Phi, psi and omega in degrees: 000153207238156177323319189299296139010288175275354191273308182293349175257345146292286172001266173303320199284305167306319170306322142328341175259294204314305172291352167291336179277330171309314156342255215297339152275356173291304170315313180303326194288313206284315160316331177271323166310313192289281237264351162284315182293326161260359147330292185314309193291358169259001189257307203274113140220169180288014181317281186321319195267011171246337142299353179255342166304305171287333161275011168232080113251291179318317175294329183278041198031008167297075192269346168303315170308004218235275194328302180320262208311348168298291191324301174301326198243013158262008189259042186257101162260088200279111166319160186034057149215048185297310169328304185299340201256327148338294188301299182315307179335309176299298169325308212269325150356275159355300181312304184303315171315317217279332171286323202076062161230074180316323190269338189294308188290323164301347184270327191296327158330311176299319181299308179317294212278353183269334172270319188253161195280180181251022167276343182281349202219178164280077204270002128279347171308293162347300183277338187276338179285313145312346173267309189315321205288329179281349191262342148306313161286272170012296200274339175287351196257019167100331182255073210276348132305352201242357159271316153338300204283335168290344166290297208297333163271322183301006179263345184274345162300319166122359197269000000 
């Protein structure tokens, strides 16, 4: 192959890279446009602002409405917010207690240790709250010995 030769076929072979790298940021570019573009909607949503609603609905004793806006604002699905979704899990718990809706509130409790890690929460704290919450159904249904000795302790408890 003569110099003339070996010259034109670098060529043609760098030209041939420069359009493959050209490809691929071009690819690059559109990928990244994409993974911003749905980002922004897992990152920005009103969850915190329908948790703070509900938590001034609960201080203000509205706890069904309390609920409501829990409800709205775990239907959210915002990456990196689990921490956040935990804390509602309690309001809305809470809520459920202060309503007397004893099974309602145990499922949230349930909710907790079955959906999120437990680096987010305390999973004995949970789980001794779910025993009060069964000894609340329990005792609204009549069965006030076998309920009872878990009042006596969770009041030596602080709760």
């Amino acid at each position: 192959m003569t110099p003339r030769e070996e010259k034109k076929r670098l060529r043609r072979k760098n030209k041939a890279i420069r359009k493959a790298l050209h490809v691929l940021n071009i690819a690059l570019f559109i990928l990244v446009v994409i993974i911003t573009f749905v980002g922004v909607f897992h990152i920005f949503t009103p969850k915190k602002a329908y948790r703070n609603k509900g938590v001034d609905s609960f201080n203000a004793g509205e706890y069904e409405a309390a609920i409501e806006h829990f409800d709205k604002a775990l239907g959210y699905n915002q990456w990196f917010s689990d921490k956040l979704n935990v804390d509602i899990c309690y309001y809305k718990a809470d809520a459920y207690l202060r309503l007397e809706m004893y099974p309602e509130a145990y499922n949230t409790y349930k909710y907790i240790l079955d959906e999120y890690s437990d680096s987010h929460y305390n999973e004995e704290d949970v789980t001794y709250l779910m025993t009060i919450t069964d000894a609340l159904i329990r005792f609204s249904k009549g069965e006030y010995y076998g309920s009872h000795g878990t009042f006596v302790d969770a009041v030596s408890k602080g709760y």
